[in-house]
C-alpha cells in the first residue's frame, strides 16, 4: 500500500537495502516493502541533519515553534536497511556501499550494536573514508557505565557522537488539588481538573497494557512508575483503560526527562515529585490534579551528558578515544512518520525524541556544511 510519490529537491533519492531481512525474517503487515519509513526514526534523523529551514512544527495539535535542519539546503538520499526486528550487516554494508557509489558527501548512521572492529559495516565505512565520504555515527545508548561504546562507533575512521542535553526544555507540570505544582517534561496537550489515581491501586504500578482496572482508571489522571516496558507503552496502557492523562515518574532523580508522543496528555517527572504525588493520593479521599503544558523554558544543567549516552574508554581499543564528540540528543524536535507502527501514536509529522541516534545527525549536518566550505578536506580532516 505504498502509494507512488515524486521526489522533490530535498529528497532526491530513496533506496531499500533489505534483501537479507526480507529473505530471512520477512516483513510484518505494517512495514513498507520499500524505502518508505514505517517507524519515524529515519525521518527524524534525516530531517535533523538536512531538513528545510523555517518549518512550523506541531505535536499532537500543540504548536512547537519553527525548526530547521543543521544543513537546510543539503539534498537527502534515504537508505532503509533496518526493520522492526533490527538489521543484517550484509544489508547495512550494501546500503553503505550503494551510498558511496551514488556519490554522497556525508553519511549519517544512527545505528549501532556490540563493540567490534571487524563487522561488515565497519569495513564498508573504511572504504567510504577512502572515497572521501564523511561519516557520523551514534556512540550508543548504553550509558552511563564505562566502556559502553558500541560498534561501529569504536573504529577510528568514523566520527562517533555522544548525546548531551540542550538548553531548550519542553516543560509541563502537574498541579495537585492541595495547590502543590511539580514540573516535568511534556509535548502533549494538558487537561482540566480531573480525579487522580495511583496505578498501583489500579492493578499495575508500572502501567502494563491490559493490566489496569478500567473501572478505577477511566476518566482519571494516572500516576505511573517508569521501568520494565517502554515509556510510550505506559501511556498506551492508560489510553486502553480509558484514562484521561498520565504522570510518569522516574525511579531516581538523575535520569533524563523525555518528551515522548504519548497517547494521553502526559508529564514526565523525577522520582521526588512522583513520590510526593503518590503520598498526596494516599492521603486524600478524593485526590485531583491538572496537567499544564505548552511552556518552553531553559534547562539550567545544559549542556551536560545524557544519562543514556555510551561512555568510553573504547572497549576494543583503549588507545583510540571514543566518542569523538557530543551533540544535542534529548528532546530533539524533528520529523516523524505518520504511520509509525503498532503501539505508537499515528498521524504525527513531528516528534521530540532522544538518543545518540538524534545527536549523530547534528554532526552529519555540520559535516555537510564543512564539505561545502572545504571541499578538498578528507574525512579525517573534517573530524
mmCIF file of C-alpha atoms in Angstrom:
data_model
loop_
_atom_site.group_PDB
_atom_site.id
_atom_site.type_symbol
_atom_site.label_atom_id
_atom_site.label_comp_id
_atom_site.label_asym_id
_atom_site.label_seq_id
_atom_site.Cartn_x
_atom_site.Cartn_y
_atom_site.Cartn_z
ATOM 1 C CA UNK A 1 0.000 0.000 0.000
ATOM 2 C CA UNK A 2 2.962 2.339 -0.511
ATOM 3 C CA UNK A 3 1.417 4.952 -2.814
ATOM 4 C CA UNK A 4 3.593 6.385 -5.609
ATOM 5 C CA UNK A 5 5.264 9.689 -4.860
ATOM 6 C CA UNK A 6 7.508 12.170 -6.628
ATOM 7 C CA UNK A 7 10.838 13.119 -5.094
ATOM 8 C CA UNK A 8 11.337 16.853 -4.637
ATOM 9 C CA UNK A 9 14.534 18.877 -4.463
ATOM 10 C CA UNK A 10 15.079 17.835 -0.833
ATOM 11 C CA UNK A 11 14.644 14.070 -1.008
ATOM 12 C CA UNK A 12 16.411 13.284 -4.278
ATOM 13 C CA UNK A 13 16.528 9.530 -3.821
ATOM 14 C CA UNK A 14 15.366 6.650 -1.636
ATOM 15 C CA UNK A 15 16.602 3.070 -1.680
ATOM 16 C CA UNK A 16 15.678 -0.069 0.237
ATOM 17 C CA UNK A 17 18.568 -2.376 1.171
ATOM 18 C CA UNK A 18 16.661 -5.116 2.982
ATOM 19 C CA UNK A 19 17.338 -8.209 0.871
ATOM 20 C CA UNK A 20 18.692 -10.294 3.760
ATOM 21 C CA UNK A 21 15.977 -9.168 6.153
ATOM 22 C CA UNK A 22 13.285 -9.847 3.561
ATOM 23 C CA UNK A 23 14.645 -13.349 2.837
ATOM 24 C CA UNK A 24 15.382 -14.484 6.401
ATOM 25 C CA UNK A 25 12.724 -12.785 8.554
ATOM 26 C CA UNK A 26 10.156 -11.247 6.224
ATOM 27 C CA UNK A 27 8.126 -8.103 6.696
ATOM 28 C CA UNK A 28 5.231 -7.531 9.058
ATOM 29 C CA UNK A 29 1.949 -6.263 7.566
ATOM 30 C CA UNK A 30 2.571 -2.769 8.961
ATOM 31 C CA UNK A 31 6.028 -2.485 7.334
ATOM 32 C CA UNK A 32 6.552 -0.949 3.896
ATOM 33 C CA UNK A 33 8.361 -3.208 1.424
ATOM 34 C CA UNK A 34 10.103 -0.146 0.008
ATOM 35 C CA UNK A 35 12.336 2.686 1.154
ATOM 36 C CA UNK A 36 9.402 4.391 2.879
ATOM 37 C CA UNK A 37 9.846 4.961 6.625
ATOM 38 C CA UNK A 38 7.355 2.970 8.696
ATOM 39 C CA UNK A 39 8.967 3.797 12.047
ATOM 40 C CA UNK A 40 9.788 7.521 12.180
ATOM 41 C CA UNK A 41 13.434 7.033 13.149
ATOM 42 C CA UNK A 42 14.809 7.613 9.655
ATOM 43 C CA UNK A 43 12.575 10.606 9.003
ATOM 44 C CA UNK A 44 13.673 12.170 12.286
ATOM 45 C CA UNK A 45 17.390 11.709 11.676
ATOM 46 C CA UNK A 46 17.260 12.847 8.043
ATOM 47 C CA UNK A 47 15.304 15.982 8.896
ATOM 48 C CA UNK A 48 17.637 16.772 11.813
ATOM 49 C CA UNK A 49 20.655 16.666 9.525
ATOM 50 C CA UNK A 50 19.192 18.391 6.470
ATOM 51 C CA UNK A 51 15.544 19.343 6.956
ATOM 52 C CA UNK A 52 14.372 22.607 5.437
ATOM 53 C CA UNK A 53 14.583 25.871 7.369
ATOM 54 C CA UNK A 54 11.562 27.809 8.555
ATOM 55 C CA UNK A 55 9.320 24.796 9.159
ATOM 56 C CA UNK A 56 6.428 25.221 11.607
ATOM 57 C CA UNK A 57 6.311 22.131 13.831
ATOM 58 C CA UNK A 58 3.461 20.825 15.959
ATOM 59 C CA UNK A 59 2.978 17.678 18.043
ATOM 60 C CA UNK A 60 -0.489 16.385 18.943
ATOM 61 C CA UNK A 61 -2.003 19.683 17.849
ATOM 62 C CA UNK A 62 0.327 21.756 20.026
ATOM 63 C CA UNK A 63 2.467 24.290 18.102
ATOM 64 C CA UNK A 64 6.134 23.833 18.966
ATOM 65 C CA UNK A 65 7.791 26.658 17.068
ATOM 66 C CA UNK A 66 9.844 26.953 13.905
ATOM 67 C CA UNK A 67 12.613 24.448 13.264
ATOM 68 C CA UNK A 68 15.431 23.791 10.797
ATOM 69 C CA UNK A 69 17.828 21.045 9.910
ATOM 70 C CA UNK A 70 21.519 21.694 10.535
ATOM 71 C CA UNK A 71 22.249 21.916 6.782
ATOM 72 C CA UNK A 72 18.843 23.054 5.444
ATOM 73 C CA UNK A 73 19.968 23.446 1.813
ATOM 74 C CA UNK A 74 21.520 19.980 1.565
ATOM 75 C CA UNK A 75 19.923 17.215 -0.506
ATOM 76 C CA UNK A 76 18.985 13.871 1.038
ATOM 77 C CA UNK A 77 19.107 10.299 -0.210
ATOM 78 C CA UNK A 78 17.464 7.870 2.235
ATOM 79 C CA UNK A 79 18.750 4.287 2.585
ATOM 80 C CA UNK A 80 16.488 1.900 4.505
ATOM 81 C CA UNK A 81 18.401 -1.100 5.819
ATOM 82 C CA UNK A 82 16.581 -1.880 9.087
ATOM 83 C CA UNK A 83 13.096 -3.011 10.049
ATOM 84 C CA UNK A 84 11.287 -3.637 13.317
ATOM 85 C CA UNK A 85 13.497 -6.519 14.490
ATOM 86 C CA UNK A 86 16.778 -4.831 13.599
ATOM 87 C CA UNK A 87 19.292 -5.019 10.769
ATOM 88 C CA UNK A 88 21.504 -7.532 8.973
ATOM 89 C CA UNK A 89 25.095 -6.382 8.500
ATOM 90 C CA UNK A 90 25.005 -7.550 4.890
ATOM 91 C CA UNK A 91 22.106 -5.169 4.242
ATOM 92 C CA UNK A 92 23.890 -2.384 6.095
ATOM 93 C CA UNK A 93 27.111 -2.879 4.135
ATOM 94 C CA UNK A 94 25.129 -2.933 0.896
ATOM 95 C CA UNK A 95 23.461 0.370 1.804
ATOM 96 C CA UNK A 96 26.809 1.983 2.708
ATOM 97 C CA UNK A 97 28.454 0.749 -0.500
ATOM 98 C CA UNK A 98 25.479 1.985 -2.538
ATOM 99 C CA UNK A 99 25.626 5.413 -0.900
ATOM 100 C CA UNK A 100 29.315 5.710 -1.733
ATOM 101 C CA UNK A 101 28.638 4.593 -5.309
ATOM 102 C CA UNK A 102 25.837 7.165 -5.529
ATOM 103 C CA UNK A 103 28.348 9.887 -4.718
ATOM 104 C CA UNK A 104 27.070 11.124 -1.358
ATOM 105 C CA UNK A 105 29.270 13.539 0.584
ATOM 106 C CA UNK A 106 28.120 12.567 4.080
ATOM 107 C CA UNK A 107 26.543 9.506 5.706
ATOM 108 C CA UNK A 108 24.600 9.670 8.948
ATOM 109 C CA UNK A 109 24.483 6.262 10.619
ATOM 110 C CA UNK A 110 22.164 6.270 13.641
ATOM 111 C CA UNK A 111 22.678 2.538 14.061
ATOM 112 C CA UNK A 112 24.887 0.509 16.358
ATOM 113 C CA UNK A 113 25.457 -2.737 18.177
ATOM 114 C CA UNK A 114 28.041 -4.516 20.257
ATOM 115 C CA UNK A 115 31.617 -3.325 20.149
ATOM 116 C CA UNK A 116 33.773 -4.852 17.410
ATOM 117 C CA UNK A 117 36.406 -3.881 14.879
ATOM 118 C CA UNK A 118 35.579 -6.298 12.083
ATOM 119 C CA UNK A 119 31.874 -6.034 11.272
ATOM 120 C CA UNK A 120 30.762 -5.674 7.671
ATOM 121 C CA UNK A 121 29.612 -2.104 8.255
ATOM 122 C CA UNK A 122 32.943 -1.089 9.825
ATOM 123 C CA UNK A 123 34.771 -2.412 6.750
ATOM 124 C CA UNK A 124 32.319 -0.700 4.409
ATOM 125 C CA UNK A 125 32.970 2.567 6.258
ATOM 126 C CA UNK A 126 36.721 2.083 5.822
ATOM 127 C CA UNK A 127 36.163 2.095 2.053
ATOM 128 C CA UNK A 128 33.779 5.049 2.420
ATOM 129 C CA UNK A 129 36.527 7.009 4.182
ATOM 130 C CA UNK A 130 38.928 6.084 1.388
ATOM 131 C CA UNK A 131 36.369 7.504 -1.069
ATOM 132 C CA UNK A 132 36.236 10.785 0.874
ATOM 133 C CA UNK A 133 32.819 10.330 2.477
ATOM 134 C CA UNK A 134 32.353 11.947 5.912
ATOM 135 C CA UNK A 135 30.565 9.618 8.368
ATOM 136 C CA UNK A 136 28.836 10.393 11.684
ATOM 137 C CA UNK A 137 27.529 7.533 13.816
ATOM 138 C CA UNK A 138 25.823 7.083 17.175
ATOM 139 C CA UNK A 139 28.065 6.237 20.125
ATOM 140 C CA UNK A 140 25.284 4.103 21.608
ATOM 141 C CA UNK A 141 22.599 4.379 24.284
ATOM 142 C CA UNK A 142 24.138 2.041 26.877
ATOM 143 C CA UNK A 143 25.473 4.660 29.334
ATOM 144 C CA UNK A 144 26.290 5.812 31.883
ATOM 145 C CA UNK A 145 28.654 2.952 32.686
ATOM 146 C CA UNK A 146 32.237 2.978 31.391
ATOM 147 C CA UNK A 147 33.307 1.105 28.278
ATOM 148 C CA UNK A 148 29.831 1.096 26.735
ATOM 149 C CA UNK A 149 30.641 2.463 23.262
ATOM 150 C CA UNK A 150 29.382 0.013 20.620
ATOM 151 C CA UNK A 151 30.238 -0.765 17.026
ATOM 152 C CA UNK A 152 30.819 0.726 14.547
ATOM 153 C CA UNK A 153 31.451 3.781 16.751
ATOM 154 C CA UNK A 154 34.591 2.162 18.150
ATOM 155 C CA UNK A 155 36.623 2.302 14.915
ATOM 156 C CA UNK A 156 38.972 5.236 14.269
ATOM 157 C CA UNK A 157 37.910 6.072 10.709
ATOM 158 C CA UNK A 158 34.413 7.367 11.520
ATOM 159 C CA UNK A 159 33.150 10.032 13.945
ATOM 160 C CA UNK A 160 31.317 8.678 16.984
ATOM 161 C CA UNK A 161 28.806 11.060 18.551
ATOM 162 C CA UNK A 162 27.638 11.112 22.162
ATOM 163 C CA UNK A 163 24.440 12.815 23.337
ATOM 164 C CA UNK A 164 24.126 15.861 25.572
ATOM 165 C CA UNK A 165 21.253 17.911 26.913
ATOM 166 C CA UNK A 166 20.319 21.232 25.322
ATOM 167 C CA UNK A 167 19.133 24.472 26.882
ATOM 168 C CA UNK A 168 15.652 24.370 25.300
ATOM 169 C CA UNK A 169 13.289 22.418 27.527
ATOM 170 C CA UNK A 170 9.692 21.492 26.661
ATOM 171 C CA UNK A 171 8.086 21.866 30.064
ATOM 172 C CA UNK A 172 4.903 20.544 31.572
ATOM 173 C CA UNK A 173 3.648 20.447 35.133
ATOM 174 C CA UNK A 174 1.091 18.720 37.305
ATOM 175 C CA UNK A 175 -0.892 20.763 39.815
ATOM 176 C CA UNK A 176 -2.436 18.855 42.710
ATOM 177 C CA UNK A 177 -5.671 19.615 44.500
ATOM 178 C CA UNK A 178 -3.692 20.813 47.527
ATOM 179 C CA UNK A 179 -2.023 23.517 45.405
ATOM 180 C CA UNK A 180 1.373 21.850 45.014
ATOM 181 C CA UNK A 181 2.861 22.018 41.498
ATOM 182 C CA UNK A 182 5.580 19.733 40.133
ATOM 183 C CA UNK A 183 7.484 20.433 36.927
ATOM 184 C CA UNK A 184 8.499 17.897 34.289
ATOM 185 C CA UNK A 185 8.785 17.403 30.526
ATOM 186 C CA UNK A 186 5.894 17.278 28.045
ATOM 187 C CA UNK A 187 4.944 17.883 24.409
ATOM 188 C CA UNK A 188 1.320 16.759 24.752
ATOM 189 C CA UNK A 189 -1.752 18.860 25.466
ATOM 190 C CA UNK A 190 -2.857 19.438 29.058
ATOM 191 C CA UNK A 191 -6.033 18.527 30.956
ATOM 192 C CA UNK A 192 -8.751 20.132 33.040
ATOM 193 C CA UNK A 193 -9.109 19.294 36.717
ATOM 194 C CA UNK A 194 -9.684 15.545 36.962
ATOM 195 C CA UNK A 195 -9.639 12.785 39.561
ATOM 196 C CA UNK A 196 -6.141 11.408 40.201
ATOM 197 C CA UNK A 197 -5.341 7.742 40.813
ATOM 198 C CA UNK A 198 -2.193 5.749 41.591
ATOM 199 C CA UNK A 199 -1.665 2.965 39.039
ATOM 200 C CA UNK A 200 -0.569 0.729 41.923
ATOM 201 C CA UNK A 201 -4.174 0.829 43.166
ATOM 202 C CA UNK A 202 -5.465 0.062 39.677
ATOM 203 C CA UNK A 203 -3.632 -3.229 39.218
ATOM 204 C CA UNK A 204 -0.290 -2.229 37.697
ATOM 205 C CA UNK A 205 2.088 0.308 39.238
ATOM 206 C CA UNK A 206 4.205 0.076 36.055
ATOM 207 C CA UNK A 207 1.159 0.622 33.813
ATOM 208 C CA UNK A 208 1.477 -2.575 31.796
ATOM 209 C CA UNK A 209 -1.004 -2.609 28.886
ATOM 210 C CA UNK A 210 -4.045 -4.721 29.710
ATOM 211 C CA UNK A 211 -3.394 -4.811 33.464
ATOM 212 C CA UNK A 212 -5.054 -1.556 34.566
ATOM 213 C CA UNK A 213 -8.562 -1.779 36.016
ATOM 214 C CA UNK A 214 -10.837 0.179 33.681
ATOM 215 C CA UNK A 215 -13.343 0.938 36.465
ATOM 216 C CA UNK A 216 -10.625 2.623 38.529
ATOM 217 C CA UNK A 217 -8.739 4.376 35.705
ATOM 218 C CA UNK A 218 -11.443 5.604 33.297
ATOM 219 C CA UNK A 219 -11.651 9.391 33.116
ATOM 220 C CA UNK A 220 -8.778 9.921 35.536
ATOM 221 C CA UNK A 221 -5.155 11.073 35.501
ATOM 222 C CA UNK A 222 -2.969 8.065 36.329
ATOM 223 C CA UNK A 223 0.364 8.088 38.185
ATOM 224 C CA UNK A 224 2.694 5.541 36.515
ATOM 225 C CA UNK A 225 6.143 4.418 37.616
ATOM 226 C CA UNK A 226 8.827 4.140 34.938
ATOM 227 C CA UNK A 227 10.533 0.821 34.216
ATOM 228 C CA UNK A 228 10.323 -2.656 32.594
ATOM 229 C CA UNK A 229 8.460 -1.540 29.449
ATOM 230 C CA UNK A 230 8.780 1.493 27.193
ATOM 231 C CA UNK A 231 7.505 4.902 28.276
ATOM 232 C CA UNK A 232 5.055 5.230 25.367
ATOM 233 C CA UNK A 233 3.638 1.783 26.150
ATOM 234 C CA UNK A 234 2.666 3.045 29.602
ATOM 235 C CA UNK A 235 0.654 5.887 28.124
ATOM 236 C CA UNK A 236 -0.900 3.370 25.747
ATOM 237 C CA UNK A 237 -1.948 1.291 28.772
ATOM 238 C CA UNK A 238 -3.657 4.325 30.296
ATOM 239 C CA UNK A 239 -5.346 5.057 26.964
ATOM 240 C CA UNK A 240 -6.606 1.469 26.616
ATOM 241 C CA UNK A 241 -8.098 1.637 30.108
ATOM 242 C CA UNK A 242 -9.927 4.895 29.335
ATOM 243 C CA UNK A 243 -7.596 7.124 31.334
ATOM 244 C CA UNK A 244 -7.555 10.855 30.615
ATOM 245 C CA UNK A 245 -3.938 11.675 31.450
ATOM 246 C CA UNK A 246 -0.673 10.324 32.856
ATOM 247 C CA UNK A 247 2.037 11.453 35.228
ATOM 248 C CA UNK A 248 5.104 9.309 34.574
ATOM 249 C CA UNK A 249 7.842 9.434 37.212
ATOM 250 C CA UNK A 250 11.429 8.162 37.242
ATOM 251 C CA UNK A 251 12.754 5.780 39.872
ATOM 252 C CA UNK A 252 15.627 8.166 40.677
ATOM 253 C CA UNK A 253 16.465 11.869 40.431
ATOM 254 C CA UNK A 254 19.401 11.595 37.997
ATOM 255 C CA UNK A 255 17.697 10.200 34.901
ATOM 256 C CA UNK A 256 16.640 12.374 31.980
ATOM 257 C CA UNK A 257 13.133 13.698 31.337
ATOM 258 C CA UNK A 258 11.714 12.690 27.953
ATOM 259 C CA UNK A 259 9.156 14.306 25.639
ATOM 260 C CA UNK A 260 7.573 11.250 24.059
ATOM 261 C CA UNK A 261 4.491 11.411 21.861
ATOM 262 C CA UNK A 262 2.097 9.871 24.370
ATOM 263 C CA UNK A 263 -1.413 8.555 23.786
ATOM 264 C CA UNK A 264 -2.878 10.747 26.545
ATOM 265 C CA UNK A 265 -1.904 14.153 27.972
ATOM 266 C CA UNK A 266 1.227 13.452 29.995
ATOM 267 C CA UNK A 267 4.064 14.933 32.012
ATOM 268 C CA UNK A 268 7.321 13.153 32.915
ATOM 269 C CA UNK A 269 8.871 13.986 36.315
ATOM 270 C CA UNK A 270 11.746 12.929 38.559
ATOM 271 C CA UNK A 271 11.370 10.476 41.458
ATOM 272 C CA UNK A 272 10.925 13.016 44.249
ATOM 273 C CA UNK A 273 7.906 14.736 42.641
ATOM 274 C CA UNK A 274 6.494 11.319 41.765
ATOM 275 C CA UNK A 275 6.761 10.171 45.369
ATOM 276 C CA UNK A 276 5.151 13.396 46.602
ATOM 277 C CA UNK A 277 2.232 12.873 44.214
ATOM 278 C CA UNK A 278 1.948 9.265 45.374
ATOM 279 C CA UNK A 279 1.833 10.412 49.013
ATOM 280 C CA UNK A 280 -0.824 13.020 48.171
ATOM 281 C CA UNK A 281 -3.036 10.394 46.542
ATOM 282 C CA UNK A 282 -2.695 8.157 49.596
ATOM 283 C CA UNK A 283 -3.596 10.988 51.981
ATOM 284 C CA UNK A 284 -6.742 12.206 50.213
ATOM 285 C CA UNK A 285 -10.154 10.638 49.889
ATOM 286 C CA UNK A 286 -10.764 12.321 46.516
ATOM 287 C CA UNK A 287 -7.420 13.422 45.029
ATOM 288 C CA UNK A 288 -7.487 15.655 41.958
ATOM 289 C CA UNK A 289 -4.928 17.103 39.546
ATOM 290 C CA UNK A 290 -4.495 19.132 36.397
ATOM 291 C CA UNK A 291 -1.746 18.779 33.775
ATOM 292 C CA UNK A 292 -0.404 22.039 32.314
ATOM 293 C CA UNK A 293 1.743 22.014 29.168
ATOM 294 C CA UNK A 294 2.960 24.244 26.362
ATOM 295 C CA UNK A 295 5.791 26.122 28.079
ATOM 296 C CA UNK A 296 9.268 26.300 26.543
ATOM 297 C CA UNK A 297 11.885 27.021 29.205
ATOM 298 C CA UNK A 298 15.638 26.754 29.777
ATOM 299 C CA UNK A 299 17.270 23.653 31.252
ATOM 300 C CA UNK A 300 19.847 25.013 33.736
ATOM 301 C CA UNK A 301 22.105 21.931 33.654
ATOM 302 C CA UNK A 302 22.647 22.138 29.882
ATOM 303 C CA UNK A 303 24.880 21.264 28.251
ATOM 304 C CA UNK A 304 25.551 18.072 30.181
ATOM 305 C CA UNK A 305 25.866 14.458 29.115
ATOM 306 C CA UNK A 306 22.631 12.492 28.986
ATOM 307 C CA UNK A 307 22.491 9.505 31.299
ATOM 308 C CA UNK A 308 21.950 7.096 28.389
ATOM 309 C CA UNK A 309 24.869 8.232 26.205
ATOM 310 C CA UNK A 310 27.514 5.496 25.919
ATOM 311 C CA UNK A 311 30.863 6.285 27.501
ATOM 312 C CA UNK A 312 34.477 5.418 26.887
ATOM 313 C CA UNK A 313 37.008 4.028 27.271
ATOM 314 C CA UNK A 314 36.824 2.274 23.937
ATOM 315 C CA UNK A 315 36.224 -1.392 24.857
ATOM 316 C CA UNK A 316 38.049 -2.783 21.819
ATOM 317 C CA UNK A 317 40.979 -0.331 21.566
ATOM 318 C CA UNK A 318 41.866 1.634 24.692
ATOM 319 C CA UNK A 319 44.244 3.942 22.814
ATOM 320 C CA UNK A 320 41.502 5.119 20.400
ATOM 321 C CA UNK A 321 39.456 7.729 22.245
ATOM 322 C CA UNK A 322 35.705 7.380 21.743
ATOM 323 C CA UNK A 323 33.232 9.047 21.491
ATOM 324 C CA UNK A 324 34.884 11.685 19.309
ATOM 325 C CA UNK A 325 32.392 14.473 20.011
ATOM 326 C CA UNK A 326 28.985 15.123 21.523
ATOM 327 C CA UNK A 327 25.884 16.897 20.224
ATOM 328 C CA UNK A 328 22.309 17.542 21.414
ATOM 329 C CA UNK A 329 20.388 14.288 21.848
ATOM 330 C CA UNK A 330 17.493 14.995 24.228
ATOM 331 C CA UNK A 331 14.088 16.477 23.339
ATOM 332 C CA UNK A 332 15.150 16.828 19.685
ATOM 333 C CA UNK A 333 12.247 18.150 17.626
ATOM 334 C CA UNK A 334 12.260 16.897 14.020
ATOM 335 C CA UNK A 335 10.224 14.838 11.559
ATOM 336 C CA UNK A 336 8.153 11.709 12.074
ATOM 337 C CA UNK A 337 6.345 9.093 10.016
ATOM 338 C CA UNK A 338 2.539 9.364 10.212
ATOM 339 C CA UNK A 339 2.363 5.542 10.125
ATOM 340 C CA UNK A 340 4.805 4.565 12.898
ATOM 341 C CA UNK A 341 3.567 1.033 13.521
ATOM 342 C CA UNK A 342 1.763 -0.722 16.396
ATOM 343 C CA UNK A 343 1.909 0.899 19.826
ATOM 344 C CA UNK A 344 2.844 4.365 18.566
ATOM 345 C CA UNK A 345 0.534 7.341 18.052
ATOM 346 C CA UNK A 346 -0.310 7.616 14.319
ATOM 347 C CA UNK A 347 -0.754 10.705 12.197
ATOM 348 C CA UNK A 348 2.051 12.861 13.618
ATOM 349 C CA UNK A 349 4.555 14.525 11.266
ATOM 350 C CA UNK A 350 6.841 15.743 14.074
ATOM 351 C CA UNK A 351 8.223 14.309 17.314
ATOM 352 C CA UNK A 352 10.632 15.373 20.072
ATOM 353 C CA UNK A 353 12.638 12.258 20.930
ATOM 354 C CA UNK A 354 16.004 11.323 22.418
ATOM 355 C CA UNK A 355 19.056 9.147 21.826
ATOM 356 C CA UNK A 356 22.508 9.189 20.303
ATOM 357 C CA UNK A 357 20.541 8.467 17.123
ATOM 358 C CA UNK A 358 19.345 12.068 17.459
ATOM 359 C CA UNK A 359 22.777 13.546 18.226
ATOM 360 C CA UNK A 360 24.616 11.895 15.307
ATOM 361 C CA UNK A 361 22.673 13.720 12.542
ATOM 362 C CA UNK A 362 23.596 17.059 14.123
ATOM 363 C CA UNK A 363 27.219 16.219 13.311
ATOM 364 C CA UNK A 364 26.281 14.828 9.890
ATOM 365 C CA UNK A 365 24.650 18.165 9.086
ATOM 366 C CA UNK A 366 27.744 20.014 10.280
ATOM 367 C CA UNK A 367 29.834 17.702 8.069
ATOM 368 C CA UNK A 368 27.738 18.801 5.077
ATOM 369 C CA UNK A 369 28.486 22.438 5.903
ATOM 370 C CA UNK A 370 32.189 21.643 6.333
ATOM 371 C CA UNK A 371 32.199 19.812 2.992
ATOM 372 C CA UNK A 372 30.755 22.903 1.296
ATOM 373 C CA UNK A 373 33.278 25.202 2.966
ATOM 374 C CA UNK A 374 36.263 22.883 2.485
ATOM 375 C CA UNK A 375 35.561 20.560 -0.486
ATOM 376 C CA UNK A 376 39.131 19.235 -0.560
ATOM 377 C CA UNK A 377 39.222 18.071 3.077
ATOM 378 C CA UNK A 378 39.473 14.367 3.882
ATOM 379 C CA UNK A 379 37.113 12.744 6.408
ATOM 380 C CA UNK A 380 39.945 12.731 8.952
ATOM 381 C CA UNK A 381 40.454 16.477 8.471
ATOM 382 C CA UNK A 382 36.727 17.123 8.895
ATOM 383 C CA UNK A 383 36.671 15.015 12.063
#
